[in-house]
Coordinates of C-alpha atoms in Angstrom, one line a residue:
Chain A
M508 CA 0.0 0.0 0.0
L509 CA 2.9 2.3 0.9
D510 CA 4.3 1.6 -2.5
A511 CA 1.1 2.7 -4.1
F512 CA 1.1 6.0 -2.3
A513 CA 4.8 6.6 -3.1
G514 CA 4.1 5.8 -6.8
A515 CA 1.1 8.2 -6.8
A516 CA 3.3 11.0 -5.3
G517 CA 5.9 10.3 -8.0
L518 CA 3.3 10.6 -10.8
L519 CA 2.0 13.8 -9.3
L520 CA 5.4 15.4 -8.8
T521 CA 6.9 14.4 -12.1
G522 CA 3.8 15.4 -14.1
D523 CA 3.4 12.0 -15.7
P524 CA 2.2 12.5 -19.4
T525 CA -0.6 9.9 -19.1
L526 CA -1.8 11.5 -15.9
T527 CA -1.8 15.0 -17.3
H528 CA -3.6 13.9 -20.5
I529 CA -6.3 12.2 -18.5
V530 CA -6.7 15.3 -16.3
G531 CA -6.7 17.7 -19.2
L532 CA -9.3 15.7 -21.1
S533 CA -11.5 15.5 -18.0
L534 CA -11.4 19.3 -17.5
R535 CA -12.0 20.0 -21.2
V536 CA -15.0 17.7 -21.3
S537 CA -16.6 18.9 -18.1
L538 CA -16.0 22.6 -18.6
S539 CA -17.4 22.3 -22.2
A540 CA -20.4 20.5 -20.8
V541 CA -21.0 23.2 -18.2
L542 CA -20.7 25.9 -20.9
V543 CA -23.2 24.1 -23.2
A544 CA -25.6 23.3 -20.4
S545 CA -25.5 26.9 -19.0
V546 CA -26.2 28.6 -22.4
L547 CA -29.4 26.6 -22.5
A548 CA -30.3 26.2 -18.8
L549 CA -29.9 29.8 -17.6
P550 CA -32.5 31.4 -19.9
V551 CA -34.8 28.4 -19.5
G552 CA -34.6 28.5 -15.7
A553 CA -35.2 32.3 -15.7
A554 CA -38.1 32.0 -18.1
L555 CA -39.7 29.3 -15.9
A556 CA -39.4 31.6 -13.0
L557 CA -41.1 34.6 -14.7
F558 CA -43.7 33.2 -17.1
R559 CA -46.9 31.3 -16.3
F560 CA -48.2 28.8 -18.9
P561 CA -50.3 25.6 -18.9
G562 CA -48.2 22.7 -17.7
R563 CA -45.6 24.9 -16.0
T564 CA -45.9 23.1 -12.7
G565 CA -45.3 19.8 -14.5
V566 CA -42.2 21.1 -16.2
V567 CA -40.8 22.4 -12.8
V568 CA -41.5 19.1 -11.1
L569 CA -39.9 17.2 -14.0
L570 CA -36.9 19.5 -13.9
N571 CA -36.4 19.0 -10.2
A572 CA -36.8 15.3 -10.6
L573 CA -34.2 15.2 -13.4
M574 CA -31.6 16.7 -11.0
G575 CA -31.4 13.2 -9.7
L576 CA -31.2 11.6 -13.2
P577 CA -29.2 8.4 -12.8
P578 CA -26.0 8.9 -14.9
V579 CA -26.2 5.4 -16.5
V580 CA -29.7 6.2 -17.7
A581 CA -28.5 9.4 -19.2
G582 CA -25.6 7.4 -20.8
L583 CA -28.0 4.8 -22.1
I584 CA -30.3 7.5 -23.7
V585 CA -27.3 9.3 -25.4
Y586 CA -25.9 5.9 -26.4
I587 CA -29.2 5.0 -28.2
L588 CA -29.3 8.4 -29.9
L589 CA -25.7 8.3 -31.1
S590 CA -25.4 4.6 -31.9
R591 CA -25.1 3.6 -35.5
A592 CA -28.7 2.6 -35.7
G593 CA -29.9 5.6 -33.7
P594 CA -31.4 8.8 -35.0
L595 CA -28.1 10.7 -34.7
G596 CA -25.9 7.8 -35.6
S597 CA -24.8 9.4 -38.9
L598 CA -22.9 12.0 -36.9
G599 CA -20.4 9.4 -35.8
L600 CA -20.1 10.9 -32.3
L601 CA -20.2 7.7 -30.2
F602 CA -17.0 7.0 -28.3
T603 CA -15.7 10.5 -28.8
P604 CA -15.2 13.3 -26.3
Q605 CA -18.1 15.2 -27.9
A606 CA -20.4 12.4 -26.9
M607 CA -19.1 12.7 -23.4
V608 CA -19.8 16.5 -23.5
I609 CA -23.4 15.8 -24.7
V610 CA -24.1 13.3 -21.9
Q611 CA -22.6 15.5 -19.2
S612 CA -24.6 18.5 -20.5
L613 CA -27.7 16.3 -20.2
L614 CA -26.8 15.7 -16.5
I615 CA -25.9 19.3 -15.8
F616 CA -28.9 21.0 -17.5
P617 CA -31.6 20.1 -15.0
I618 CA -29.3 21.1 -12.1
V619 CA -28.5 24.5 -13.5
A620 CA -32.0 25.1 -14.8
A621 CA -33.7 24.1 -11.6
L622 CA -31.4 26.2 -9.4
T623 CA -31.6 29.1 -11.7
R624 CA -35.4 29.0 -11.6
Q625 CA -35.4 29.0 -7.9
M626 CA -32.8 31.9 -7.6
V627 CA -34.4 34.0 -10.2
S628 CA -37.9 33.3 -8.7
D629 CA -36.7 34.6 -5.3
L630 CA -35.1 37.7 -6.9
W631 CA -38.2 38.4 -9.0
V632 CA -40.3 38.6 -5.8
E633 CA -37.9 41.4 -4.7
Y634 CA -37.5 43.1 -8.1
R635 CA -40.9 42.7 -9.8
E636 CA -42.6 46.0 -8.9
Q637 CA -39.4 48.0 -9.3
L638 CA -38.5 46.5 -12.7
T639 CA -42.1 46.9 -13.9
S640 CA -42.1 50.5 -12.7
L641 CA -38.9 51.1 -14.6
G642 CA -40.5 49.8 -17.7
A643 CA -38.9 46.4 -18.1
S644 CA -41.0 43.7 -19.7
R645 CA -40.6 40.1 -18.4
V646 CA -38.5 39.3 -21.4
R647 CA -36.2 42.3 -20.8
A648 CA -36.1 41.4 -17.1
I649 CA -34.5 38.0 -17.8
P650 CA -30.9 39.2 -18.5
S651 CA -31.2 41.8 -15.7
L652 CA -32.2 39.2 -13.2
L653 CA -29.5 36.7 -14.4
W654 CA -26.9 39.4 -14.0
D655 CA -28.1 40.4 -10.6
A656 CA -28.1 36.8 -9.5
R657 CA -24.7 36.2 -11.0
F658 CA -22.9 35.3 -7.7
S659 CA -25.6 32.8 -6.7
L660 CA -25.6 31.4 -10.2
V661 CA -21.8 30.7 -10.1
T662 CA -22.6 28.3 -7.3
A663 CA -25.2 26.6 -9.5
L664 CA -22.6 26.3 -12.3
L665 CA -20.0 24.9 -9.9
A666 CA -22.5 22.4 -8.7
G667 CA -23.0 21.4 -12.3
F668 CA -19.3 21.1 -12.8
G669 CA -18.9 19.0 -9.7
R670 CA -21.6 16.6 -10.9
A671 CA -19.9 16.4 -14.3
V672 CA -16.3 15.9 -13.3
A673 CA -17.2 13.2 -10.7
E674 CA -19.5 11.3 -13.0
V675 CA -18.4 7.8 -14.2
G676 CA -21.3 5.7 -15.6
A677 CA -22.5 7.9 -18.4
V678 CA -19.1 8.8 -19.8
L679 CA -18.1 5.1 -19.6
I680 CA -21.1 4.1 -21.8
V681 CA -20.8 6.8 -24.4
G682 CA -17.1 7.3 -24.3
G683 CA -15.9 3.7 -24.0
N684 CA -12.9 4.6 -21.8
I685 CA -10.6 4.5 -24.8
D686 CA -7.0 5.1 -23.8
G687 CA -5.8 8.5 -25.0
V688 CA -9.1 9.3 -26.6
T689 CA -12.0 9.2 -24.1
R690 CA -10.4 8.1 -20.8
V691 CA -11.1 10.6 -18.1
M692 CA -10.2 10.6 -14.4
T693 CA -13.2 8.7 -13.1
T694 CA -13.2 6.0 -15.7
A695 CA -9.4 5.7 -15.4
I696 CA -9.6 5.3 -11.6
A697 CA -12.2 2.5 -12.1
L698 CA -10.1 0.7 -14.7
E699 CA -6.7 1.1 -12.9
T700 CA -8.2 -0.1 -9.6
N701 CA -9.5 -3.2 -11.4
K702 CA -6.1 -3.8 -12.9
G703 CA -4.4 -3.3 -9.5
N704 CA -2.5 -0.2 -10.7
L705 CA -3.2 1.7 -7.5
S706 CA -0.5 4.4 -8.0
L707 CA -2.2 6.0 -11.0
A708 CA -5.7 5.5 -9.5
L709 CA -4.6 7.2 -6.3
A710 CA -2.9 10.0 -8.1
L711 CA -6.1 10.7 -10.1
G712 CA -8.1 10.3 -6.9
V713 CA -6.0 13.0 -5.2
I714 CA -6.5 15.4 -8.1
L715 CA -10.2 14.7 -8.2
M716 CA -10.5 15.4 -4.5
G717 CA -8.4 18.5 -5.0
L718 CA -10.8 19.7 -7.7
T719 CA -13.8 19.0 -5.5
L720 CA -12.2 21.1 -2.7
A721 CA -11.2 23.8 -5.2
V722 CA -14.8 24.0 -6.6
N723 CA -16.2 24.4 -3.1
A724 CA -13.5 26.9 -2.1
V725 CA -14.4 29.0 -5.2
A726 CA -18.1 28.8 -4.4
F727 CA -17.4 30.0 -0.9
A728 CA -15.1 32.7 -2.0
V729 CA -17.6 34.0 -4.6
G730 CA -20.3 34.1 -1.9
E731 CA -18.1 36.0 0.5
F732 CA -17.0 38.4 -2.2
S733 CA -20.6 39.2 -3.1
R734 CA -21.6 39.6 0.5
R735 CA -18.7 42.1 1.1
R736 CA -19.0 43.9 -2.2
Y737 CA -22.8 44.0 -2.7
G738 CA -24.2 43.3 0.8
V739 CA -26.0 40.1 -0.4
Chain B
M408 CA -38.0 60.5 -23.3
S409 CA -39.7 63.4 -25.0
I410 CA -43.2 64.3 -23.8
D411 CA -45.3 65.0 -26.8
R412 CA -48.7 64.2 -25.2
T413 CA -49.4 64.9 -21.6
I414 CA -50.6 62.1 -19.4
L415 CA -52.2 64.7 -17.1
P416 CA -54.6 64.9 -15.5
I417 CA -54.9 61.4 -14.1
E418 CA -58.6 60.8 -13.6
L419 CA -60.1 58.0 -11.6
Q420 CA -63.8 57.3 -12.3
Q421 CA -65.6 55.0 -9.9
V422 CA -62.4 53.1 -9.3
V423 CA -62.7 50.0 -7.0
F424 CA -59.9 47.6 -6.1
A425 CA -61.5 44.5 -4.6
P426 CA -59.4 41.3 -4.8
R427 CA -61.3 38.2 -3.9
D428 CA -64.5 40.3 -3.5
Q429 CA -62.9 42.2 -0.6
V430 CA -63.1 45.9 -1.2
L431 CA -59.8 47.5 -0.2
L432 CA -60.2 50.7 -2.1
G433 CA -63.0 52.7 -3.6
P434 CA -65.2 53.6 -5.2
I435 CA -63.0 56.6 -5.8
N436 CA -63.6 59.6 -8.1
L437 CA -60.5 61.8 -8.2
T438 CA -58.4 64.0 -10.4
L439 CA -54.7 64.0 -9.8
G440 CA -51.8 66.0 -11.2
A441 CA -53.5 69.4 -11.4
H442 CA -51.1 70.7 -8.8
A443 CA -47.3 70.5 -8.7
R444 CA -47.1 68.6 -5.4
T445 CA -50.0 66.5 -4.1
V446 CA -49.8 64.5 -0.9
I447 CA -52.1 61.6 0.0
M448 CA -52.5 61.1 3.7
G449 CA -54.2 58.5 5.8
A450 CA -53.6 55.8 8.4
N451 CA -52.0 52.5 7.8
G452 CA -54.3 50.4 5.6
S453 CA -56.2 53.3 4.4
G454 CA -55.3 52.5 0.8
K455 CA -52.6 55.1 0.0
S456 CA -50.1 52.7 -1.5
L457 CA -52.8 50.9 -3.4
L458 CA -54.0 54.2 -4.9
L459 CA -50.4 55.0 -6.1
R460 CA -50.0 51.5 -7.6
L461 CA -53.3 51.8 -9.4
C462 CA -52.4 55.2 -10.9
H463 CA -48.9 53.9 -11.8
G464 CA -50.4 50.8 -13.5
L465 CA -48.7 48.2 -11.3
I466 CA -52.2 46.8 -10.5
A467 CA -55.4 47.0 -12.4
P468 CA -58.7 48.2 -10.8
T469 CA -61.4 45.6 -10.3
S470 CA -63.9 48.1 -11.7
G471 CA -63.9 51.7 -12.8
V472 CA -61.7 53.6 -15.2
I473 CA -58.3 55.4 -14.8
R474 CA -57.6 57.8 -17.6
C475 CA -54.3 59.5 -18.1
G476 CA -54.7 62.7 -20.1
E477 CA -57.2 63.5 -22.7
Q478 CA -56.4 60.8 -25.2
A479 CA -54.3 58.4 -23.3
G480 CA -55.5 55.0 -22.1
D481 CA -55.2 53.4 -18.7
P482 CA -51.8 53.5 -16.8
Q483 CA -51.1 49.8 -17.5
T484 CA -50.3 50.8 -21.1
A485 CA -46.5 50.8 -21.3
C486 CA -46.2 54.1 -23.2
I487 CA -48.0 55.9 -20.3
R488 CA -46.0 54.1 -17.6
K489 CA -42.8 55.3 -19.4
R490 CA -43.8 58.8 -18.6
Q491 CA -44.4 58.0 -15.0
A492 CA -42.0 56.8 -12.3
M493 CA -42.4 55.5 -8.8
V494 CA -40.2 55.4 -5.7
F495 CA -41.2 52.8 -3.2
Q496 CA -41.1 52.9 0.6
R497 CA -38.4 50.3 0.6
P498 CA -36.3 51.0 -2.5
V499 CA -35.1 48.0 -4.3
M500 CA -31.4 48.4 -5.1
M501 CA -30.1 46.3 -7.9
R502 CA -26.9 44.5 -7.4
R503 CA -24.7 46.9 -9.2
S504 CA -23.1 50.3 -8.5
V505 CA -24.9 53.6 -7.8
R506 CA -24.2 54.7 -11.3
G507 CA -25.2 51.3 -12.7
N508 CA -28.6 51.6 -11.1
V509 CA -29.3 54.9 -12.7
L510 CA -27.9 53.8 -16.1
Y511 CA -30.1 50.8 -16.0
A512 CA -33.3 52.9 -15.9
L513 CA -32.0 54.9 -18.9
R514 CA -31.0 51.7 -20.9
L515 CA -34.6 50.4 -20.6
R516 CA -35.6 53.6 -22.5
G517 CA -33.0 53.2 -25.1
V518 CA -30.7 55.9 -23.8
R519 CA -27.0 54.9 -24.0
G520 CA -23.5 56.2 -24.4
S521 CA -22.4 59.7 -23.5
R522 CA -26.0 61.0 -23.2
A523 CA -26.8 58.3 -20.6
E524 CA -23.6 59.2 -18.7
Q525 CA -24.4 62.9 -18.8
L526 CA -28.0 62.3 -17.5
T527 CA -26.8 60.0 -14.8
Q528 CA -24.3 62.5 -13.5
Q529 CA -27.0 65.2 -13.5
A530 CA -29.4 63.0 -11.6
L531 CA -26.8 61.9 -9.0
A532 CA -25.7 65.5 -8.6
L533 CA -29.3 66.6 -8.0
V534 CA -29.6 64.2 -5.0
G535 CA -26.0 64.7 -3.8
L536 CA -24.7 61.3 -4.6
E537 CA -22.2 62.0 -7.3
A538 CA -19.3 61.2 -4.9
L539 CA -20.7 57.7 -4.3
A540 CA -21.3 56.9 -8.0
K541 CA -18.9 53.9 -8.0
R542 CA -20.0 52.4 -4.7
S543 CA -22.3 49.3 -4.6
A544 CA -25.9 50.5 -4.2
R545 CA -26.8 47.9 -1.7
V546 CA -24.2 49.0 0.9
L547 CA -25.5 52.6 1.0
S548 CA -27.4 53.8 4.1
G549 CA -31.2 53.9 4.0
G550 CA -31.2 57.6 3.3
E551 CA -28.7 57.3 0.5
Q552 CA -30.6 54.4 -1.0
Q553 CA -33.8 56.4 -1.0
R554 CA -32.0 59.4 -2.7
L555 CA -30.6 57.0 -5.3
A556 CA -34.1 55.6 -5.9
L557 CA -35.2 59.2 -6.5
A558 CA -32.4 59.8 -8.9
R559 CA -33.2 56.6 -10.7
A560 CA -36.8 57.5 -11.0
W561 CA -36.2 61.1 -12.0
V562 CA -33.4 60.5 -14.6
I563 CA -36.0 59.4 -17.1
R564 CA -37.6 62.8 -16.7
P565 CA -41.1 61.5 -15.8
E566 CA -44.1 63.8 -16.1
V567 CA -45.4 62.4 -12.9
L568 CA -43.4 60.9 -10.0
F569 CA -45.2 58.8 -7.5
L570 CA -43.5 58.6 -4.0
D571 CA -44.8 55.9 -1.6
E572 CA -43.8 57.2 1.9
P573 CA -40.2 57.8 0.8
T574 CA -39.1 58.9 4.2
A575 CA -41.0 56.4 6.4
S576 CA -37.9 54.7 7.8
L577 CA -35.4 57.6 7.6
D578 CA -33.8 59.8 10.3
P579 CA -34.5 63.6 10.3
D580 CA -31.3 64.4 8.3
A581 CA -32.1 61.9 5.7
T582 CA -35.7 63.0 5.6
T583 CA -34.6 66.6 5.0
A584 CA -32.3 65.5 2.2
V585 CA -35.0 63.5 0.5
E586 CA -37.5 66.3 0.8
A587 CA -35.0 68.7 -0.7
A588 CA -34.5 66.4 -3.7
V589 CA -38.3 66.1 -4.1
Q590 CA -38.6 69.9 -4.1
R591 CA -35.9 70.2 -6.8
F592 CA -37.7 67.6 -9.0
A593 CA -40.9 69.6 -8.6
E594 CA -39.0 72.8 -9.6
Q595 CA -37.8 71.0 -12.7
G596 CA -41.4 70.5 -13.7
T597 CA -42.2 67.0 -12.5
R598 CA -45.5 66.6 -10.9
I599 CA -45.1 64.9 -7.5
I600 CA -47.8 62.6 -6.0
M601 CA -46.7 61.4 -2.6
T602 CA -48.1 59.4 0.3
T603 CA -47.2 60.3 3.9
H604 CA -48.3 59.8 7.5
S605 CA -46.9 63.2 8.5
T606 CA -49.1 66.3 8.3
S607 CA -46.1 68.5 8.9
Q608 CA -44.2 66.9 6.0
A609 CA -47.3 67.3 3.9
R610 CA -47.3 71.0 4.7
R611 CA -43.6 71.3 3.9
I612 CA -43.9 69.7 0.6
A613 CA -47.3 69.9 -0.9
D614 CA -49.8 72.4 -2.2
M615 CA -52.7 69.9 -2.4
G616 CA -53.7 67.3 0.2
I617 CA -56.0 64.2 -0.2
W618 CA -57.1 62.3 2.9
L619 CA -58.0 58.6 2.7
D620 CA -59.8 56.6 5.2
Q621 CA -60.7 52.9 4.8
G622 CA -60.2 53.1 1.1
Q623 CA -62.3 56.2 0.6
V624 CA -61.4 59.8 -0.1
T625 CA -62.6 61.8 2.8
Q626 CA -61.1 65.2 2.1
H627 CA -59.4 66.9 -0.9
D628 CA -58.1 70.4 0.0
P629 CA -55.3 72.8 -0.9
L630 CA -52.5 73.0 1.6
V631 CA -50.7 76.1 2.8
R632 CA -47.1 75.2 2.2
R633 CA -44.3 75.9 4.6
T634 CA -40.8 76.6 3.3
L635 CA -38.3 73.9 4.1

């Protein structure tokens, strides 16, 4: 066991190329997924907070439920869509990093959208009369509310990133854990542990834990900054 | 922001506000805006804030008609609301700088660039906040926030400015500063329609007083104004 820890420390300190490639790919995939999901989820969440329409309650309940979407189910859905016989099979995306971005976006979208809806909803209660008085329609209020909720929304985005980077089942199904192509931290840890190569698994585990800590530290720092700077 | 058609006077004809069949206000027949500064007085729950919200178009009457000017429609029509502004008892400060709050009001009316900067500076100077322009609006004191709310409302050069107890939670110095700003707005041609509990404040500010009791207008008289 001590050998495994020593080996992990060696990999971390020497910047092992395999290790850095896996970490780099993980970050690229998860950050891309956060970006894609956010572009869609922020306006959708805000619109759900501001507009009333038939079936809205059902949509909100569904969105909240999808926050707990099992990753393997998401992986299965995307696999079926992208497989050669599937509706998007002609795109040839299965077992590529792009497929992993798609499946992670699917997992992040409900988290960011549901949290955005709640945050914007709370802010709308406070701002509604003022913005209406200033002449802002609900559509024009959306970017204003998203901007004013920006510090809270960073936490939602970080929660999405945390979910994506720590996810294993979905990326394993649609990525295939191909060495040098679609192998990310979580799938590599699972594989190397099965193979008994605990050094690499431990080194990746340390980085993953470090990332989790960093994400939480950033969320905390953003909250503190907003409290000090804006009194919120 | 040009005013080509006046939205004055604001006429309320048989206006009733009765959510869930509970009459909170009315029936009211009233003409507002004929005087430079009108104050609406009454006890808590008498309907002062409701009356302002109805006139500003934030809520719709259950029955009756509100007309703004000879040819204009009801105040919920956006073009009319654009020529009105309102300052609330508890001003909502957006999470941006003092300058950003005022610029936001102008942007909503399509005023941008150097013109917006110039108008913002003028408005902040009028309420004595130009030195705090870069500070976050939400860390200002209560009095400063209320003055910023006044600047944000006035910067669009409204024909009518509704003030809902703007000094209710302020100390005497802050109250004086807010009242002075209101007087300056009135001198610039903006009609002021304000609610207050204080008879002495009404006499300092207004030349017309309206008394409300349990949702009904009980008195409507000119006031002899005292100099600040």
